[in-house]
Backbone as a ProteinNet text record, in pm:
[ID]
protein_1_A
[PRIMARY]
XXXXXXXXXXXXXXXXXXXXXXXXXXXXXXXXXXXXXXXXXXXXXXXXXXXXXXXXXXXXXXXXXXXXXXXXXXXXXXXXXXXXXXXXXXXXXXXXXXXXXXXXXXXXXXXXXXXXXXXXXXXXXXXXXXXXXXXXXXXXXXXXXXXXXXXXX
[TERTIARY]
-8681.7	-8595.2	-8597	-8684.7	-8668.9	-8513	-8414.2	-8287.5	-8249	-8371.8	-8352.1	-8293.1	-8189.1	-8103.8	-8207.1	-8212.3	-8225.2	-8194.8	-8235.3	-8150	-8291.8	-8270.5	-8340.5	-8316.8	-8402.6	-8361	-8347.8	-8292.9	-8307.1	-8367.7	-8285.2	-8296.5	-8268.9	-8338.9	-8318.8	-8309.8	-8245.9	-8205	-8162.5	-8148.2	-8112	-8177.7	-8113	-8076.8	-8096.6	-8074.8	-8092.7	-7924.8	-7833.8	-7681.9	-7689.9	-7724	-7737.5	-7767.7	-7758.8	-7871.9	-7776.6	-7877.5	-7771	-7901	-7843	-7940.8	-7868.1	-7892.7	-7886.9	-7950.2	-7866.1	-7931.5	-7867.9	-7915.8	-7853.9	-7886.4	-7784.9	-7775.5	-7760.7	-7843.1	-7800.3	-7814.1	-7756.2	-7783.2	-7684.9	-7726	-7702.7	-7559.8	-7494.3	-7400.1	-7292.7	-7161	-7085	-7126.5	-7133.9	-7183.8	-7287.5	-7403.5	-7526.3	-7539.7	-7443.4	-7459.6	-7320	-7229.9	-7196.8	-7217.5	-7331.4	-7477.1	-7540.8	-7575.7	-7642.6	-7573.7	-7455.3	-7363.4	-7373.8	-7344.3	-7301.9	-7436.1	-7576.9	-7728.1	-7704	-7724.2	-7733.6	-7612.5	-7485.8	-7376.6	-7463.3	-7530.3	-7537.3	-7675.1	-7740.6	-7870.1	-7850.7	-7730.7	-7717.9	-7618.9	-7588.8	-7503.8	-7597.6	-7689.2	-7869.3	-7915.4	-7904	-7995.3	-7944.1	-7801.6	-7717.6	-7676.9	-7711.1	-7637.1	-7735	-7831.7	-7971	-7936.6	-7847.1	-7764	-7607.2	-7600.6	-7460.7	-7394.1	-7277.8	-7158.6	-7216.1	-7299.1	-7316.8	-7228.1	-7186.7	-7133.5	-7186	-7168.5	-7172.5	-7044.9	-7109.3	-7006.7	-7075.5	-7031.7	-7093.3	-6974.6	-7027.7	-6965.7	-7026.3	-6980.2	-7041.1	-6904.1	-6987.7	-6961.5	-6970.3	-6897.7	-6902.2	-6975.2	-7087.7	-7115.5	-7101.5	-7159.2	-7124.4	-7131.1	-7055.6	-7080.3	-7180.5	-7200.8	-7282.3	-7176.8	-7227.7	-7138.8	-7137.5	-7229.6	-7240.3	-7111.8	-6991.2	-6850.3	-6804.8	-6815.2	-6740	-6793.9	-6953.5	-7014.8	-7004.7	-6993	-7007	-6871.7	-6766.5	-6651.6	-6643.3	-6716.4	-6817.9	-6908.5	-6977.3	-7110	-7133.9	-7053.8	-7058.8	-7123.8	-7115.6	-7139.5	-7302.6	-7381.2	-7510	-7552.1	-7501.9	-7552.5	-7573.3	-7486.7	-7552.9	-7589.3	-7634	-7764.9	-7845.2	-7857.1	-8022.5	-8040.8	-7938.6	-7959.6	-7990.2	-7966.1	-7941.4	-8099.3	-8147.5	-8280.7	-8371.1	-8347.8	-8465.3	-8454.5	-8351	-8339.6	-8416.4	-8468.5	-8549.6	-8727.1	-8729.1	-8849.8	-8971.4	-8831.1	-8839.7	-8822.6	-8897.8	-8820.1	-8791.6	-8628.4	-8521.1	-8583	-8565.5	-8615.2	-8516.4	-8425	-8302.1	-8355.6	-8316.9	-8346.6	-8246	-8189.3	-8134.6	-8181.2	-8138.9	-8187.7	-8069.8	-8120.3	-8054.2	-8018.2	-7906.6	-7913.3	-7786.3	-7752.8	-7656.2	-7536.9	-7513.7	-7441.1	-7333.9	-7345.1	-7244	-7229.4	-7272.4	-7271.8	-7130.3	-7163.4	-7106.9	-6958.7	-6934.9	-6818	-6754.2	-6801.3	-6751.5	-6714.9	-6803.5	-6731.7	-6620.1	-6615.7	-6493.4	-6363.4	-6371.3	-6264.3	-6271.9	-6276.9	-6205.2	-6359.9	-6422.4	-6507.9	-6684.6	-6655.3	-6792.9	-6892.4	-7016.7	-7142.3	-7290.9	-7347	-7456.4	-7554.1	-7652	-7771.6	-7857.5	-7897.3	-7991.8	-8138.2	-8192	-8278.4	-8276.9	-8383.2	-8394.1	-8506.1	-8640.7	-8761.5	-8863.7	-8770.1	-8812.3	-8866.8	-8976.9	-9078.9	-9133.8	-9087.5	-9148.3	-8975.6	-8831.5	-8746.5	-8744.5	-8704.7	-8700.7	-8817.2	-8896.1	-9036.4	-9086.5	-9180.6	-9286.8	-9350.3	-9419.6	-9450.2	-9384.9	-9264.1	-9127.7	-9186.1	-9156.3	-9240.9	-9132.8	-9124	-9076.7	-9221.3	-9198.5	-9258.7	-9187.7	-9226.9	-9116.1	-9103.2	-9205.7	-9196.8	-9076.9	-9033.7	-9016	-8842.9	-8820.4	-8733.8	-8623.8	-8730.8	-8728.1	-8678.8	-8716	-8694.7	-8568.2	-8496.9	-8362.2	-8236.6	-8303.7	-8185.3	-8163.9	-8320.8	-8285.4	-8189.1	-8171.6	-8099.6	-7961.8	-7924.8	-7820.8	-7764.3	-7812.7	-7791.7	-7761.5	-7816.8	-7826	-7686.2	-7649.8	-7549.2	-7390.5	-7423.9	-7319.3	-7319.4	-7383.8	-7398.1	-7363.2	-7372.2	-7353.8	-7220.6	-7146.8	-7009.2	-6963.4	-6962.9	-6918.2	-6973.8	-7082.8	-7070.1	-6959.7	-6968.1	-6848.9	-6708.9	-6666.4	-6565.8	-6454.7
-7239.3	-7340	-7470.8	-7460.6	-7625.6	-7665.5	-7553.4	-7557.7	-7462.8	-7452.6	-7406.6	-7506.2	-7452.7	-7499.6	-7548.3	-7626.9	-7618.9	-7642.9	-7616.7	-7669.2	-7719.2	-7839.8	-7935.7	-7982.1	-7966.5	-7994	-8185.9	-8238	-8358.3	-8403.7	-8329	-8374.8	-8276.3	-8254.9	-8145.7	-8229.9	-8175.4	-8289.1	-8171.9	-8193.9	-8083.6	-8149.7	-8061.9	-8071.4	-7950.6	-7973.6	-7828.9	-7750.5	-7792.7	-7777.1	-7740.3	-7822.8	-7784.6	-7861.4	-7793.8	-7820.4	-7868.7	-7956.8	-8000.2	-7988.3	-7941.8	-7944.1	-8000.9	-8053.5	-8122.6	-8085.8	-8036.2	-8020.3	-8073.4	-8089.8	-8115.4	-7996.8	-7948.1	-7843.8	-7929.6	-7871.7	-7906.2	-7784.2	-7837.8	-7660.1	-7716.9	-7670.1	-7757.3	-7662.3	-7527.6	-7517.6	-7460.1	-7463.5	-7415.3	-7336.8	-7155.9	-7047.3	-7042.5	-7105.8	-7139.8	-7238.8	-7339	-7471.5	-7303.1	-7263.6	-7164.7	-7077.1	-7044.3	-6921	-6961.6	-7137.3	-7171.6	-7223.4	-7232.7	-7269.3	-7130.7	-7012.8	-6868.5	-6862.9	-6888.7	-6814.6	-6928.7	-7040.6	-7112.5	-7051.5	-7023.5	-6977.7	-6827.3	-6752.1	-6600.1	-6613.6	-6742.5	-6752.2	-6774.2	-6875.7	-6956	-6806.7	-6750.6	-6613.8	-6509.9	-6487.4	-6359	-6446.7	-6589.8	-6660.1	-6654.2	-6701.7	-6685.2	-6528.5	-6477.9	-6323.7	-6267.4	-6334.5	-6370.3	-6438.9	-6465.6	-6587.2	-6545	-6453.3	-6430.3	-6558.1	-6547	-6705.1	-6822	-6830.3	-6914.7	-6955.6	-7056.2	-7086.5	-7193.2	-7154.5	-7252.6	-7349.6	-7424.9	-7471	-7532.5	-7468.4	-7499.1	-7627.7	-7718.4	-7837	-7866	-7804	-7853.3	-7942.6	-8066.1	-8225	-8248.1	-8215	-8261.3	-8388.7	-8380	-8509.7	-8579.1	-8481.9	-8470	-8380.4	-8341.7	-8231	-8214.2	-8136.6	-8181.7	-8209.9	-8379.5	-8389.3	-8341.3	-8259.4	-8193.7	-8137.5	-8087.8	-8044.4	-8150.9	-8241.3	-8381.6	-8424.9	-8438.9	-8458.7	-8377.5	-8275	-8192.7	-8196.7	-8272	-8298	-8397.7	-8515.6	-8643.6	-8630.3	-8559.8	-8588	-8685.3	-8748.3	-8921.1	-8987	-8972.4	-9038.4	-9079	-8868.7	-8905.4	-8921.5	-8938.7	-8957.4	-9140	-9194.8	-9312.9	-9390.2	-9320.4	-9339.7	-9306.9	-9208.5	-9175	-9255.5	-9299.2	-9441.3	-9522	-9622.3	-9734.5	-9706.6	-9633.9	-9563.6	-9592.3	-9514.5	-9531.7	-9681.2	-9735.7	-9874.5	-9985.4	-9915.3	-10039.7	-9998.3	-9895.5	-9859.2	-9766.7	-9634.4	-9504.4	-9388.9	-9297	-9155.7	-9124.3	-9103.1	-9056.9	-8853.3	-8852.8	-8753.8	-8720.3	-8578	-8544.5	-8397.5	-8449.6	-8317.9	-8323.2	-8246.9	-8251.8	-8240.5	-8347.6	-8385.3	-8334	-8262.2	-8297.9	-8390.1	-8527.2	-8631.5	-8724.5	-8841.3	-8927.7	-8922.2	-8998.9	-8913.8	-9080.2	-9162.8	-9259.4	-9221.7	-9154.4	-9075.8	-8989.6	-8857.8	-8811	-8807.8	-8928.2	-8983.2	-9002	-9130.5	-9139.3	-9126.4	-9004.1	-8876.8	-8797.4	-8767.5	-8680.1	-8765	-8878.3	-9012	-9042.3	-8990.9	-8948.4	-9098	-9172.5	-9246.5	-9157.3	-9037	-9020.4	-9137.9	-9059.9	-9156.7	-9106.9	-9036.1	-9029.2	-9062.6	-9028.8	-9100.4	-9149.2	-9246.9	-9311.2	-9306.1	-9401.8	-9452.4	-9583	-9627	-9763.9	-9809.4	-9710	-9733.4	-9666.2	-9628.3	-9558.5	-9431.4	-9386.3	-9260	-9227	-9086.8	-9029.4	-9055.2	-8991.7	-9009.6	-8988.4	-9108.1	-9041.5	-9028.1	-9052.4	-8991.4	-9093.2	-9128.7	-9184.5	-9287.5	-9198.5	-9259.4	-9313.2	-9311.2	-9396.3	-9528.1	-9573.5	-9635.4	-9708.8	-9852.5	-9908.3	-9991.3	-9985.2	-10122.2	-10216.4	-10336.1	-10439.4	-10397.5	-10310.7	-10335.8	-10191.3	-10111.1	-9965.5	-10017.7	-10117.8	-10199.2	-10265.8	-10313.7	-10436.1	-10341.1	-10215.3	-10155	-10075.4	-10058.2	-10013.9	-10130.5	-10248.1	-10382.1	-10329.8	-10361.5	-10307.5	-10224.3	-10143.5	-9987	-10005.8	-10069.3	-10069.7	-10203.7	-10330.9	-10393.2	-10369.3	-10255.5	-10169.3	-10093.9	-10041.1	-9932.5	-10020.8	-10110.4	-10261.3	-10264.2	-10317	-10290	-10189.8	-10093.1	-9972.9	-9912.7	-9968.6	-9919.6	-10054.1	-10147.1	-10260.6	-10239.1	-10195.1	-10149.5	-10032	-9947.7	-9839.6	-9881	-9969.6	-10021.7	-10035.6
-3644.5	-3705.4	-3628	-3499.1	-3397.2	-3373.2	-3354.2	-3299.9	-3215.9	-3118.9	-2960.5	-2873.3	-2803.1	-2712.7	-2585.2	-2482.1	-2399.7	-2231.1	-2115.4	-2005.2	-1934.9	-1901.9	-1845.8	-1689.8	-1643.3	-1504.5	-1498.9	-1451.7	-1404.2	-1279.2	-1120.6	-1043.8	-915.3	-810.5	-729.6	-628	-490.6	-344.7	-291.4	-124.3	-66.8	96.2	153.2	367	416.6	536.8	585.3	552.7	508.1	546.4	382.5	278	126.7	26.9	-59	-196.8	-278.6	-402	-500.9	-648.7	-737.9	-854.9	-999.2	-1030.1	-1202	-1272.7	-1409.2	-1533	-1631.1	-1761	-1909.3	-1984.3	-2051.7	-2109.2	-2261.2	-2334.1	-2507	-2573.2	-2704.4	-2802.2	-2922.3	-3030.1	-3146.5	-3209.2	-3080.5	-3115.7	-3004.7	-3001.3	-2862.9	-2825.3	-2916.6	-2860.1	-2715.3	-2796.2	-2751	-2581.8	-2587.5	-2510.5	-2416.3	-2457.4	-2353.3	-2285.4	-2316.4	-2294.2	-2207.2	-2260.1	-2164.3	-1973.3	-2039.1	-1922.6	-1813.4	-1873.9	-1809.3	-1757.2	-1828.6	-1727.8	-1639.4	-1616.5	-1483.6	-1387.6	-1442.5	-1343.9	-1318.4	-1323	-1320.4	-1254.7	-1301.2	-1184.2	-1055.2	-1043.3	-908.9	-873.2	-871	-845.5	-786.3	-860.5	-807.2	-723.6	-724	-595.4	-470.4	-432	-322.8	-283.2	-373.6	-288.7	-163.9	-199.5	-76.6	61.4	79.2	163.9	166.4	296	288.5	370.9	316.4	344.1	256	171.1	81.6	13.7	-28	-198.3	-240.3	-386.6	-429.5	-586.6	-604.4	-722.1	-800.3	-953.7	-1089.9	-1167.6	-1203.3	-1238.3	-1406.3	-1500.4	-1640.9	-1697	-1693.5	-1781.6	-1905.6	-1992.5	-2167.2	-2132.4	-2238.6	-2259.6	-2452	-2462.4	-2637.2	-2707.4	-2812.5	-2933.6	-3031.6	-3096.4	-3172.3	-3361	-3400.5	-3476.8	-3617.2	-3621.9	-3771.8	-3811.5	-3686.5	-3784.4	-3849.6	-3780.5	-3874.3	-3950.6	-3982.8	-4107.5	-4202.7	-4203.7	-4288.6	-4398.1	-4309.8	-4393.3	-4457.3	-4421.7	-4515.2	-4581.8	-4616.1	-4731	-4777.4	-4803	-4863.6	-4747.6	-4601.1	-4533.5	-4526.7	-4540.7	-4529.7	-4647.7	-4753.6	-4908	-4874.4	-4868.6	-4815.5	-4730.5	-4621.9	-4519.8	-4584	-4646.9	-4733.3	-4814.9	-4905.6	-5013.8	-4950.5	-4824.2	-4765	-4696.7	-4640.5	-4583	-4702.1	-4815.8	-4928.8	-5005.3	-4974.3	-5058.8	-4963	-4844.3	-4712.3	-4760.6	-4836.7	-4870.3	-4756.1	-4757.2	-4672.9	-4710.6	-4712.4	-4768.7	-4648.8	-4676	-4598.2	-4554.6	-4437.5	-4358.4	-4303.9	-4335.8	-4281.5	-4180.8	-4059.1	-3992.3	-3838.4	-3805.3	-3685.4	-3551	-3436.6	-3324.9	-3206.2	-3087.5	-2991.1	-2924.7	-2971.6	-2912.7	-3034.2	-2931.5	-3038.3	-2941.1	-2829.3	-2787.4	-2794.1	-2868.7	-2940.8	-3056.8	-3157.9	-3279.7	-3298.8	-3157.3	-3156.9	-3097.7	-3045.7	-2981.9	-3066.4	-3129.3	-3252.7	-3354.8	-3397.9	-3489.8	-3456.8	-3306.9	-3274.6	-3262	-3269.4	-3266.2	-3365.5	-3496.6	-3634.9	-3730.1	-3652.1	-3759	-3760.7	-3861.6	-3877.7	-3882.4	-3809.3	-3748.3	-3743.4	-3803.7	-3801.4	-3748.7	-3692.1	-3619.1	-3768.7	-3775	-3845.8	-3785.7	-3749.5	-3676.1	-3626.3	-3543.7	-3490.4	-3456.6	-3536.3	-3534.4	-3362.4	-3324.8	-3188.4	-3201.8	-3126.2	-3130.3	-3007.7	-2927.4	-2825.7	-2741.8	-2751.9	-2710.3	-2613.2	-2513.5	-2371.1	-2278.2	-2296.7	-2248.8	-2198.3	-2103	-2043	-2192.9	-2311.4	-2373.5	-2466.7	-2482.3	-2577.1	-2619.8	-2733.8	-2807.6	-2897.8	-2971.3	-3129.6	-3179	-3287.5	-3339.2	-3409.2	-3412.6	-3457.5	-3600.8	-3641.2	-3830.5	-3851.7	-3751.2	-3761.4	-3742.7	-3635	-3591.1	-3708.9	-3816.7	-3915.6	-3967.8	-4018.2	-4154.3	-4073	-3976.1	-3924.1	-3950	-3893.4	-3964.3	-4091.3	-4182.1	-4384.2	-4375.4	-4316.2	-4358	-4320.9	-4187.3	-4154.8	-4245.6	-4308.7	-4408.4	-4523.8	-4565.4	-4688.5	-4673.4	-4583.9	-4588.9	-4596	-4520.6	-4585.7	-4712.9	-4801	-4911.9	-4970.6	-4977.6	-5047.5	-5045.8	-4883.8	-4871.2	-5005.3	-4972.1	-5063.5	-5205.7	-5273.6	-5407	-5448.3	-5374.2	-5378.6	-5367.3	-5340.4	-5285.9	-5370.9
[MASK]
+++++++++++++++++++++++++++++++++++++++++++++++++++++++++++++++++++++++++++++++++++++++++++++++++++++++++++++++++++++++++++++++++++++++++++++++++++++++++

């Protein structure tokens, strides 16, 4: 289904006295993103029992939800993003991403928000990429969806 959770390392550091490790945990649902919370707590647990007087401390940071509960109570919302998308001269491509994490703020602070696009390809990555024309046709859309709230209106 391409809605595997995953935990990402960021950043590892460490002394002779101790270690510090970073990750991002995502997962497109609580269960899952809590699963993933408990194996890093139950790894770092089998690693230290190797090391008596060790401790350590597990620190998980909300960063965002995933906002499909609050969309799902809008439909109207993505009915016209997909209009406002196909009216820039796009077939609208609905598929869910790990990511949005102003989307999802903003959905849980009562203004459903959807990720659209913004013409960007290769997220995050070394090779992250726009083109101005991919760019152009994100203004259309977000122009369009102006519109469309105001025909409805």
């Amino acid at each position: 289904e391409d809605k595997e959770g995953f935990i990402h390392p960021v950043s590892i550091s460490g002394s002779v006295e101790q270690a510090e490790a970073r990750f991002i945990i995502r997962a497109f649902d609580d269960e899952q993103l809590q699963a993933n919370g408990e194996f890093l707590d139950a790894t770092v647990q089998n690693i230290i029992e190797d090391f008596p007087n060790s401790t350590y401390e597990l620190k998980i940071t909300e960063q965002y939800r995933n906002m499909k509960k609050v969309l799902d109570k809008h439909p109207e919302i993505i009915e016209i993003g997909v209009e406002a998308i196909e009216r820039a001269g796009i077939t609208a491509k609905r598929q869910s991403i790990r990511g949005g994490t102003d989307g999802s703020r903003l959905s849980f602070m009562g203004l459903p928000c959807p990720n659209i696009f913004a013409g960007e390809h290769a997220f995050h990555g070394k090779q992250e990429w726009a083109s101005v024309q991919d760019m152009e046709k994100a203004v259309q859309t977000i122009i369009n969806i102006a519109v469309i709230w105001e025909e409805r209106a």
